[in-house]
mmCIF file of C-alpha atoms and ligand atoms in Angstrom:
data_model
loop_
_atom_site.group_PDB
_atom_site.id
_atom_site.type_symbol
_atom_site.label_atom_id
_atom_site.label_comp_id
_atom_site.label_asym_id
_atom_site.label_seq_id
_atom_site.Cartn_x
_atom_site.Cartn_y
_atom_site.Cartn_z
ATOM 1 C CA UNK A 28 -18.338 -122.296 -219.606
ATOM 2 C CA UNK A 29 -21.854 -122.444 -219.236
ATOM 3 C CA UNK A 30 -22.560 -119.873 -216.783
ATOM 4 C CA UNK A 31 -20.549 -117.204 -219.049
ATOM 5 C CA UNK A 32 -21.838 -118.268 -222.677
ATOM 6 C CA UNK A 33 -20.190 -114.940 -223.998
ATOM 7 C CA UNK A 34 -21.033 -113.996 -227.767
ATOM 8 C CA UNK A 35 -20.981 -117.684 -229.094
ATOM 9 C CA UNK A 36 -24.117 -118.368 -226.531
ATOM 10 C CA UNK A 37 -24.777 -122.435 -226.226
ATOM 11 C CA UNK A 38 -23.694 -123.317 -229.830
ATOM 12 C CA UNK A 39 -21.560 -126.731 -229.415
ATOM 13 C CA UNK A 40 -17.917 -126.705 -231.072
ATOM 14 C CA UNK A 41 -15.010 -124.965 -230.871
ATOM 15 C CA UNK A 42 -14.955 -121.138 -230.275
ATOM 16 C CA UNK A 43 -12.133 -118.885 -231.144
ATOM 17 C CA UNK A 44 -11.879 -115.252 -230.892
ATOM 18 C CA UNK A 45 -9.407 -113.155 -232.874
ATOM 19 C CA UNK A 46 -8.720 -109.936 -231.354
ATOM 20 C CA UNK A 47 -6.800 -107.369 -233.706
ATOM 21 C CA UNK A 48 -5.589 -104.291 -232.093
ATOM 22 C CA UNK A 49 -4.080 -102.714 -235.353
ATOM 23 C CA UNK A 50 -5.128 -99.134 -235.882
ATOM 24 C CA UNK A 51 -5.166 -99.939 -239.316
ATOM 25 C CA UNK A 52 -7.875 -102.375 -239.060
ATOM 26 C CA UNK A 53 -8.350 -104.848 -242.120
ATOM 27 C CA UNK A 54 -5.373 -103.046 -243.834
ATOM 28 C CA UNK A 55 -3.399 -104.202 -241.190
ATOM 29 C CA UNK A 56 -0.098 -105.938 -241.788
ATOM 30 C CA UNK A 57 -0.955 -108.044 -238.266
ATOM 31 C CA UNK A 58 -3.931 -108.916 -239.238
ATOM 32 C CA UNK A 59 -3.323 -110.535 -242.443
ATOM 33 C CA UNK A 60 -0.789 -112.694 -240.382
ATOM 34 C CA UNK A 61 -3.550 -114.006 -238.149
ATOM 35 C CA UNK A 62 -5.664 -114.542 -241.034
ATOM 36 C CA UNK A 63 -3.465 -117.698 -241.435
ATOM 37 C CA UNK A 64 -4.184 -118.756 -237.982
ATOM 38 C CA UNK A 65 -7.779 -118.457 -238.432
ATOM 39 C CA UNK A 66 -7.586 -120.490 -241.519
ATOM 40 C CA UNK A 67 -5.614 -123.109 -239.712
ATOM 41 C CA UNK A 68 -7.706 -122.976 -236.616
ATOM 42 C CA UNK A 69 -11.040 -123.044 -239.095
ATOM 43 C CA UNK A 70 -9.064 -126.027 -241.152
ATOM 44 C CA UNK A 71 -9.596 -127.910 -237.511
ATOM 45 C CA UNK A 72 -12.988 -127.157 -236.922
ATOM 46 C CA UNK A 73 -13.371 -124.188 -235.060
ATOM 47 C CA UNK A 74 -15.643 -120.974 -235.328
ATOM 48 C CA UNK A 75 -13.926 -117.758 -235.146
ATOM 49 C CA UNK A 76 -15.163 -114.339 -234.739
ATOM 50 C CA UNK A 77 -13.192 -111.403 -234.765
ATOM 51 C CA UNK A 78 -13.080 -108.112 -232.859
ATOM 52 C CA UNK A 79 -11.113 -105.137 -234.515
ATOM 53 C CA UNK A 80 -10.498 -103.065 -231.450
ATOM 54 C CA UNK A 81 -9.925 -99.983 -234.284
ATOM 55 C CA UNK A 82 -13.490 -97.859 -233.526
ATOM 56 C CA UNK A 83 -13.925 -99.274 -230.551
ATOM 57 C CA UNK A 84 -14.815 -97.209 -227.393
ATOM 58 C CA UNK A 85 -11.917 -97.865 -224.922
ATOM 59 C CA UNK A 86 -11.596 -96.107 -222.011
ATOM 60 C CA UNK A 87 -8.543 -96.398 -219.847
ATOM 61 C CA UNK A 88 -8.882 -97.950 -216.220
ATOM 62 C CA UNK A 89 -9.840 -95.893 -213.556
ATOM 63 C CA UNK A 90 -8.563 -98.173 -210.896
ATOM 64 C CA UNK A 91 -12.076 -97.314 -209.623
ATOM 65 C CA UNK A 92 -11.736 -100.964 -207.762
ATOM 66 C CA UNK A 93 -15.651 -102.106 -208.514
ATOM 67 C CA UNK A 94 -14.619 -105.553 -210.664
ATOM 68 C CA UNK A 95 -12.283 -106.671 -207.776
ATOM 69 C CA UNK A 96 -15.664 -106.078 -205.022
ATOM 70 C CA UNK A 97 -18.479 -106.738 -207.370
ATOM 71 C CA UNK A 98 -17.763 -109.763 -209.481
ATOM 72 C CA UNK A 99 -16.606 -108.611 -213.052
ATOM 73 C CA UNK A 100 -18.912 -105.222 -212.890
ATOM 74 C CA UNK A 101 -17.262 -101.991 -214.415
ATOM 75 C CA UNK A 102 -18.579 -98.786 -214.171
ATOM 76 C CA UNK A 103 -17.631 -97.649 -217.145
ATOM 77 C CA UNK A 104 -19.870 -97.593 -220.045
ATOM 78 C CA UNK A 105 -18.172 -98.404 -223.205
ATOM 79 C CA UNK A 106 -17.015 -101.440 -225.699
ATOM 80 C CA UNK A 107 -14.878 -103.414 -222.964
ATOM 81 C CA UNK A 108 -17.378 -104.732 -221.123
ATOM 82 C CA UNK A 109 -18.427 -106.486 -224.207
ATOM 83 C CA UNK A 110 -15.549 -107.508 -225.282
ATOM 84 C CA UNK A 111 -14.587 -108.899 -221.921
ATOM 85 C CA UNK A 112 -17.915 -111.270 -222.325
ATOM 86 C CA UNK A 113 -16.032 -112.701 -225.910
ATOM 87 C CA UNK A 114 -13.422 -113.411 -224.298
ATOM 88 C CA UNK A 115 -15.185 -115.500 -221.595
ATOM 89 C CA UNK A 116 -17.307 -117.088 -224.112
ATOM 90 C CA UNK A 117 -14.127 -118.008 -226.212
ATOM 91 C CA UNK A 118 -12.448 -121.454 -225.929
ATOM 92 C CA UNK A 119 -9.118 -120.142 -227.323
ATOM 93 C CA UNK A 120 -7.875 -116.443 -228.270
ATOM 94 C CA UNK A 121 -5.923 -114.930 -230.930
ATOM 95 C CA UNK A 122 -4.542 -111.664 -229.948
ATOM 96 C CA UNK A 123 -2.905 -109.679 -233.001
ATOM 97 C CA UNK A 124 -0.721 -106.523 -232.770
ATOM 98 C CA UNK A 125 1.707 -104.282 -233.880
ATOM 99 C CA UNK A 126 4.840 -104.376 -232.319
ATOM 100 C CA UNK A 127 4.363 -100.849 -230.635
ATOM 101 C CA UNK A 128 8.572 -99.800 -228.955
ATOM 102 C CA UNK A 129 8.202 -103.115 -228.124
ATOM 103 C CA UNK A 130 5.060 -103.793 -226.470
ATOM 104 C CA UNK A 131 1.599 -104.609 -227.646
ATOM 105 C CA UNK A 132 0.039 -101.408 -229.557
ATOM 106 C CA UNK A 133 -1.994 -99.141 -226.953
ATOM 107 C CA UNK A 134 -5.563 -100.229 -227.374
ATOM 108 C CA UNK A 135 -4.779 -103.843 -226.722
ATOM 109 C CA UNK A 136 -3.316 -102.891 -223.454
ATOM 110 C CA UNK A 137 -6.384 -100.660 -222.581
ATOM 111 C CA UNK A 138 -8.103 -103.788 -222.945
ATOM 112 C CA UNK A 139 -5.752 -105.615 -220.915
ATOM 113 C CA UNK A 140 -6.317 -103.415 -218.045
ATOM 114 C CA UNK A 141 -9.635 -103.388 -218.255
ATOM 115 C CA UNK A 142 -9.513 -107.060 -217.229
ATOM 116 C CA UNK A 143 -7.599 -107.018 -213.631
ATOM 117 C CA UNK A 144 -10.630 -109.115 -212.309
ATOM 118 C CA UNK A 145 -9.888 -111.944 -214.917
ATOM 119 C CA UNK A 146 -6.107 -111.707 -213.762
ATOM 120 C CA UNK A 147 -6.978 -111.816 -209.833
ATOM 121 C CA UNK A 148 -9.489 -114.500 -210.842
ATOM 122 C CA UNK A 149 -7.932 -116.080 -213.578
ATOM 123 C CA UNK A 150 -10.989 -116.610 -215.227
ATOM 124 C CA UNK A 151 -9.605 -117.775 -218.816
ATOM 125 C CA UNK A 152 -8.685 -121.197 -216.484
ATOM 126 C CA UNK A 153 -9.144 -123.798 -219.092
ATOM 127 C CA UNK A 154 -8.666 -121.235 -222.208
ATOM 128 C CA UNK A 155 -5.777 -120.761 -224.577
ATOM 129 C CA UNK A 156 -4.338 -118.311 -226.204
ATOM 130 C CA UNK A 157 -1.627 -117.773 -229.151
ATOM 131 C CA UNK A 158 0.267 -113.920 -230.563
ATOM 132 C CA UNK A 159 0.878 -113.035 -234.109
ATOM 133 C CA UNK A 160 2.788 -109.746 -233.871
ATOM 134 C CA UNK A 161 4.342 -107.492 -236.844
ATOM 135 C CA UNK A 162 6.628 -105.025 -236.969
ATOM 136 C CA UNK A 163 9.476 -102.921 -239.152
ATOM 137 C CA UNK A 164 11.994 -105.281 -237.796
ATOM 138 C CA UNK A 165 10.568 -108.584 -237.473
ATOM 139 C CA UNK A 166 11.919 -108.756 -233.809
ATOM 140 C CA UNK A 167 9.170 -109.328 -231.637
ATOM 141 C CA UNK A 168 10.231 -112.060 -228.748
ATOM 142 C CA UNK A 169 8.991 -109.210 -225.913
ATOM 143 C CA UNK A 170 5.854 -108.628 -227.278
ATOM 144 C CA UNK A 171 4.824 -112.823 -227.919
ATOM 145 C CA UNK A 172 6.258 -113.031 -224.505
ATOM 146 C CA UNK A 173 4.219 -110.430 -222.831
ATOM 147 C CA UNK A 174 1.138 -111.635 -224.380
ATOM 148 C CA UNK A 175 1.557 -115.015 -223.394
ATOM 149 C CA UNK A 176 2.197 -113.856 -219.917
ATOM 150 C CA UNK A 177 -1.132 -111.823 -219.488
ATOM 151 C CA UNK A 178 -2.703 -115.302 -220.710
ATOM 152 C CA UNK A 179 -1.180 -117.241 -218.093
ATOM 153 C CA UNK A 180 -1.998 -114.174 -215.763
ATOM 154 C CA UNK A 181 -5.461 -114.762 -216.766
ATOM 155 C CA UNK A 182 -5.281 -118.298 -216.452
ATOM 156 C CA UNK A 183 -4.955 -119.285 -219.951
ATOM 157 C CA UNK A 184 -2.136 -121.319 -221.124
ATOM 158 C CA UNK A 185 -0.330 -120.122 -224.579
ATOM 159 C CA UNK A 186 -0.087 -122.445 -227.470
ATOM 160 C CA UNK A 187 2.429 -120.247 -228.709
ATOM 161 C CA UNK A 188 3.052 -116.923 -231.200
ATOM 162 C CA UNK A 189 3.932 -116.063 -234.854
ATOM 163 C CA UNK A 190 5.640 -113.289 -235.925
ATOM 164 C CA UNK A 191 6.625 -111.389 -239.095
ATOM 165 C CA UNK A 192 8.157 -108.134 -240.193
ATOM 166 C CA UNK A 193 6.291 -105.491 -242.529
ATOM 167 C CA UNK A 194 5.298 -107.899 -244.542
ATOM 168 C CA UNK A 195 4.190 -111.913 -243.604
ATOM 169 C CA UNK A 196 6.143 -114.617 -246.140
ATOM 170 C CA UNK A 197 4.447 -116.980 -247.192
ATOM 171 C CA UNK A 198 6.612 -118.582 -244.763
ATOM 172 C CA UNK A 199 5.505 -116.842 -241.836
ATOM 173 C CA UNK A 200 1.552 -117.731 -243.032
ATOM 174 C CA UNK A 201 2.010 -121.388 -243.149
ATOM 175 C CA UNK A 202 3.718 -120.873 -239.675
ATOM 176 C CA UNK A 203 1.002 -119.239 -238.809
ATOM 177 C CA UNK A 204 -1.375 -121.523 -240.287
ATOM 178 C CA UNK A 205 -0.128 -124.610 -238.291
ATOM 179 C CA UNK A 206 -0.141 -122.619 -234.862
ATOM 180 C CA UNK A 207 -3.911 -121.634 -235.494
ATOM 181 C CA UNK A 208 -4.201 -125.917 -235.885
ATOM 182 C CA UNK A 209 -2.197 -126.681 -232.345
ATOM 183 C CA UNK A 210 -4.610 -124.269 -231.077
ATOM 184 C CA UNK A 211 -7.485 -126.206 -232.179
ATOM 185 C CA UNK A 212 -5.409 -129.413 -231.018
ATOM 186 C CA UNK A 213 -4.717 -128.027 -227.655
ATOM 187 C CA UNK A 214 -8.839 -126.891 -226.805
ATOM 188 C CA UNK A 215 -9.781 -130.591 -228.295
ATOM 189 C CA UNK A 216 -7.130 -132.464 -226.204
ATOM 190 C CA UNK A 217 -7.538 -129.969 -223.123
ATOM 191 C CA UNK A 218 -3.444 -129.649 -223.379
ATOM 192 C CA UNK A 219 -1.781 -129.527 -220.022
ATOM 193 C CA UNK A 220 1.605 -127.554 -220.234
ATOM 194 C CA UNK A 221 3.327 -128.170 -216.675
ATOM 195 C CA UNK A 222 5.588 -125.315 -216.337
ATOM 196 C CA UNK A 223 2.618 -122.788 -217.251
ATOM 197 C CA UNK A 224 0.255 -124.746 -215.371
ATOM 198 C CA UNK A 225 2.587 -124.500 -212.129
ATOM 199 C CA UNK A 226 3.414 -120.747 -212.725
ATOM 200 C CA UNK A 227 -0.443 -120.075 -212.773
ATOM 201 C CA UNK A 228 -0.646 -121.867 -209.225
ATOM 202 C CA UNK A 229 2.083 -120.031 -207.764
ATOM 203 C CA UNK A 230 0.627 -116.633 -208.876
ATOM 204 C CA UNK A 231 -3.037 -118.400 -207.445
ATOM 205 C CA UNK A 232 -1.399 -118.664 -204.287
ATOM 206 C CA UNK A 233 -0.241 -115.699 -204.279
ATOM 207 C CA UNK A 234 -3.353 -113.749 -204.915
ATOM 208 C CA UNK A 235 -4.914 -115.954 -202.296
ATOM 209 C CA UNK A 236 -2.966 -114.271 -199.778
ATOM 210 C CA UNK A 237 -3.551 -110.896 -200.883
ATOM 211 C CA UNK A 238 -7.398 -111.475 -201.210
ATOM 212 C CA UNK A 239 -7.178 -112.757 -197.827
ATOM 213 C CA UNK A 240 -5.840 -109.414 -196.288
ATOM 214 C CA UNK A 241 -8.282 -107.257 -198.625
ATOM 215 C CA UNK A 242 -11.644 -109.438 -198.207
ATOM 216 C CA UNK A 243 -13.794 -106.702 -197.117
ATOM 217 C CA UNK A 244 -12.714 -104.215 -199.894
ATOM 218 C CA UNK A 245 -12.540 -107.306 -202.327
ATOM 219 C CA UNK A 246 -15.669 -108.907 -201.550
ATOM 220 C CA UNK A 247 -16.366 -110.292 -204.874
ATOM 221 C CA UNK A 248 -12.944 -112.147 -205.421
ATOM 222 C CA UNK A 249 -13.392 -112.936 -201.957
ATOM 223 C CA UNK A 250 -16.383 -115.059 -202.572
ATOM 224 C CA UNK A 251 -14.962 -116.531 -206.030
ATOM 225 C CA UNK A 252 -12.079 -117.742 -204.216
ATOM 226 C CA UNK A 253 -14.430 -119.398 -201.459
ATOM 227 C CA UNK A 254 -16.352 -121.021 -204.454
ATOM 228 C CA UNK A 255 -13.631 -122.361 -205.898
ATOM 229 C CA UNK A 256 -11.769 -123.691 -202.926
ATOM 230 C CA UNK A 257 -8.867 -121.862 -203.482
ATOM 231 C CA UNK A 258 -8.264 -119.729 -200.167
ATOM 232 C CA UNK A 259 -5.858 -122.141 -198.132
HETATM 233 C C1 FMN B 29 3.988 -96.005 -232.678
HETATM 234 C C2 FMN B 29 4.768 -97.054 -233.428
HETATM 235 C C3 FMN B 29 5.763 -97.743 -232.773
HETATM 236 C C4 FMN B 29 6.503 -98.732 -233.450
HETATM 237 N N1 FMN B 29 7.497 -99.385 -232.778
HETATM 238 C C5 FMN B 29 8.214 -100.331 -233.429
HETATM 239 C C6 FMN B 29 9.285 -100.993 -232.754
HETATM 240 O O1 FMN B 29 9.590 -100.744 -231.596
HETATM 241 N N2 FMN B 29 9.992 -101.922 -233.449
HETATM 242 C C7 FMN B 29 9.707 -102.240 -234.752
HETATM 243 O O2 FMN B 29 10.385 -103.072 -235.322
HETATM 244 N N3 FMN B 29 8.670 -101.644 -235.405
HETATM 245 C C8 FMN B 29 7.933 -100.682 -234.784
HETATM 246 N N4 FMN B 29 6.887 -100.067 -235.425
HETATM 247 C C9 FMN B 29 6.500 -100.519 -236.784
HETATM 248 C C10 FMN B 29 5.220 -101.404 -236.765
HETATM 249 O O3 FMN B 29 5.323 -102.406 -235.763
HETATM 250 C C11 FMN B 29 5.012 -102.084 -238.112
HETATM 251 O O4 FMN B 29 4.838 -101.122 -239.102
HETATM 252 C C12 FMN B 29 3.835 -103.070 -238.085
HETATM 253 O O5 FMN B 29 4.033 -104.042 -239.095
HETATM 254 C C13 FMN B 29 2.484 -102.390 -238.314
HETATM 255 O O6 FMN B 29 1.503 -103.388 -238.256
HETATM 256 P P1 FMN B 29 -0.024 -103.114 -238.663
HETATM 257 O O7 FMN B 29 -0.068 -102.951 -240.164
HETATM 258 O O8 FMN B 29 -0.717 -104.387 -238.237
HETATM 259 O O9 FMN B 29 -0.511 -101.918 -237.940
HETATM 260 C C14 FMN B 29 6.182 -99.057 -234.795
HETATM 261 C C15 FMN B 29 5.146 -98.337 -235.445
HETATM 262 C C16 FMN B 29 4.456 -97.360 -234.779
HETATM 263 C C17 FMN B 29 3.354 -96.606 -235.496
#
């Protein structure tokens, strides 16, 4: 953590970052939903900032291939970067979205691949993350379950997701209130879930191999693997 303070700098405590992707912004149906997992998450202890990705600059990958040689360097000049370091800086992450035709709504994916370094990397290793998702129907297993994939892709583990139709119940808030206090529980007691730990070390291994083959082109991961010990 302390080479990548992030946002939150060297402030002791729990650090949480809430990431809404709602075009909507505050008015957004998702985002009241992880208003209850801030409050539970707060209820714990932790300090929470959020990012409304609504008037944010996002530009889409260029596959351009600089953060796989250089590190976690882009080239292109606009809010990711930035909100790349939160993320970094964050003990655990709230992502919030629409359900979009099923997937997470378009500027949370233009985040997403913004971040292939942090996948190859997994530099969220030690981080978790939890999904409160809305939609018209209330059915929203493949977006939680894509989100808690690019986590785990990332290295972060997922505490789990909420969900709601287009409006939350007070029963979905105190769900979501209680998830935002595993959360907490999970960064306190450095939670180790086995099956997600083992599917991040088979995808490790994986990308070990790869970097291997591509060290000249991929210098940077190249050298993070070597630092880490993680080239077999
Ligand atoms: C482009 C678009 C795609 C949508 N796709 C779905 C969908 O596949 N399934 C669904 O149940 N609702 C769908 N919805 C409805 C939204 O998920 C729903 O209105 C959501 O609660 C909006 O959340 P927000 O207020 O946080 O933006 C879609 C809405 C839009 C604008």
């Amino acid at each position: 953590m302390l080479d990548n303070p992030g946002v939150f700098g060297y402030t002791f405590g729990m650090k949480i970052l809430l990431i809404s992707s709602s075009p909507r912004g505050e008015k957004s149906v998702t985002y009241s939903l992880a208003g209850g997992i801030v409050k539970g998450a707060q209820a714990a202890g932790a300090a929470v900032e959020t990012v409304h990705l609504a008037g944010k600059k996002l530009e889409f990958c260029s596959s351009c291939e600089v953060c796989h040689k250089g590190g976690m360097t882009c080239p292109v000049k606009d809010d990711a970067p930035g909100i790349i370091m939160k993320m970094l800086g964050a003990d655990g992450i709230i992502f919030a979205t629409p359900n979009y035709i099923n997937q997470v709504a378009a500027p949370l994916k233009t985040l997403f691949d913004r971040t292939s370094n942090l996948i190859h990397c997994q530099r969220l290793l030690g981080k978790y993350t939890v999904s409160a998702v809305s939609s018209g129907s209330g059915q929203n297993t493949p977006v939680d379950d894509y989100i808690g994939y690019y986590g785990r892709i990332c290295g972060a583990q997922s505490t789990g997701a909420v969900s709601c139709g287009p409006v939350p119940q007070e029963a979905a808030l105190k769900e979501a209130f209680a998830l935002g206090g595993k959360l907490a529980a999970d960064i306190k007691a450095c939670t180790i879930y086995p099956e997600q730990v083992k599917e991040m070390e088979t995808r490790r291994r994986f990308f070990s191999e790869i970097i291997k083959r591509r060290k000249d082109a991929w210098d940077g991961e190249y050298r993070y693997y070597c630092e880490k010990g993680w080239l077999s």
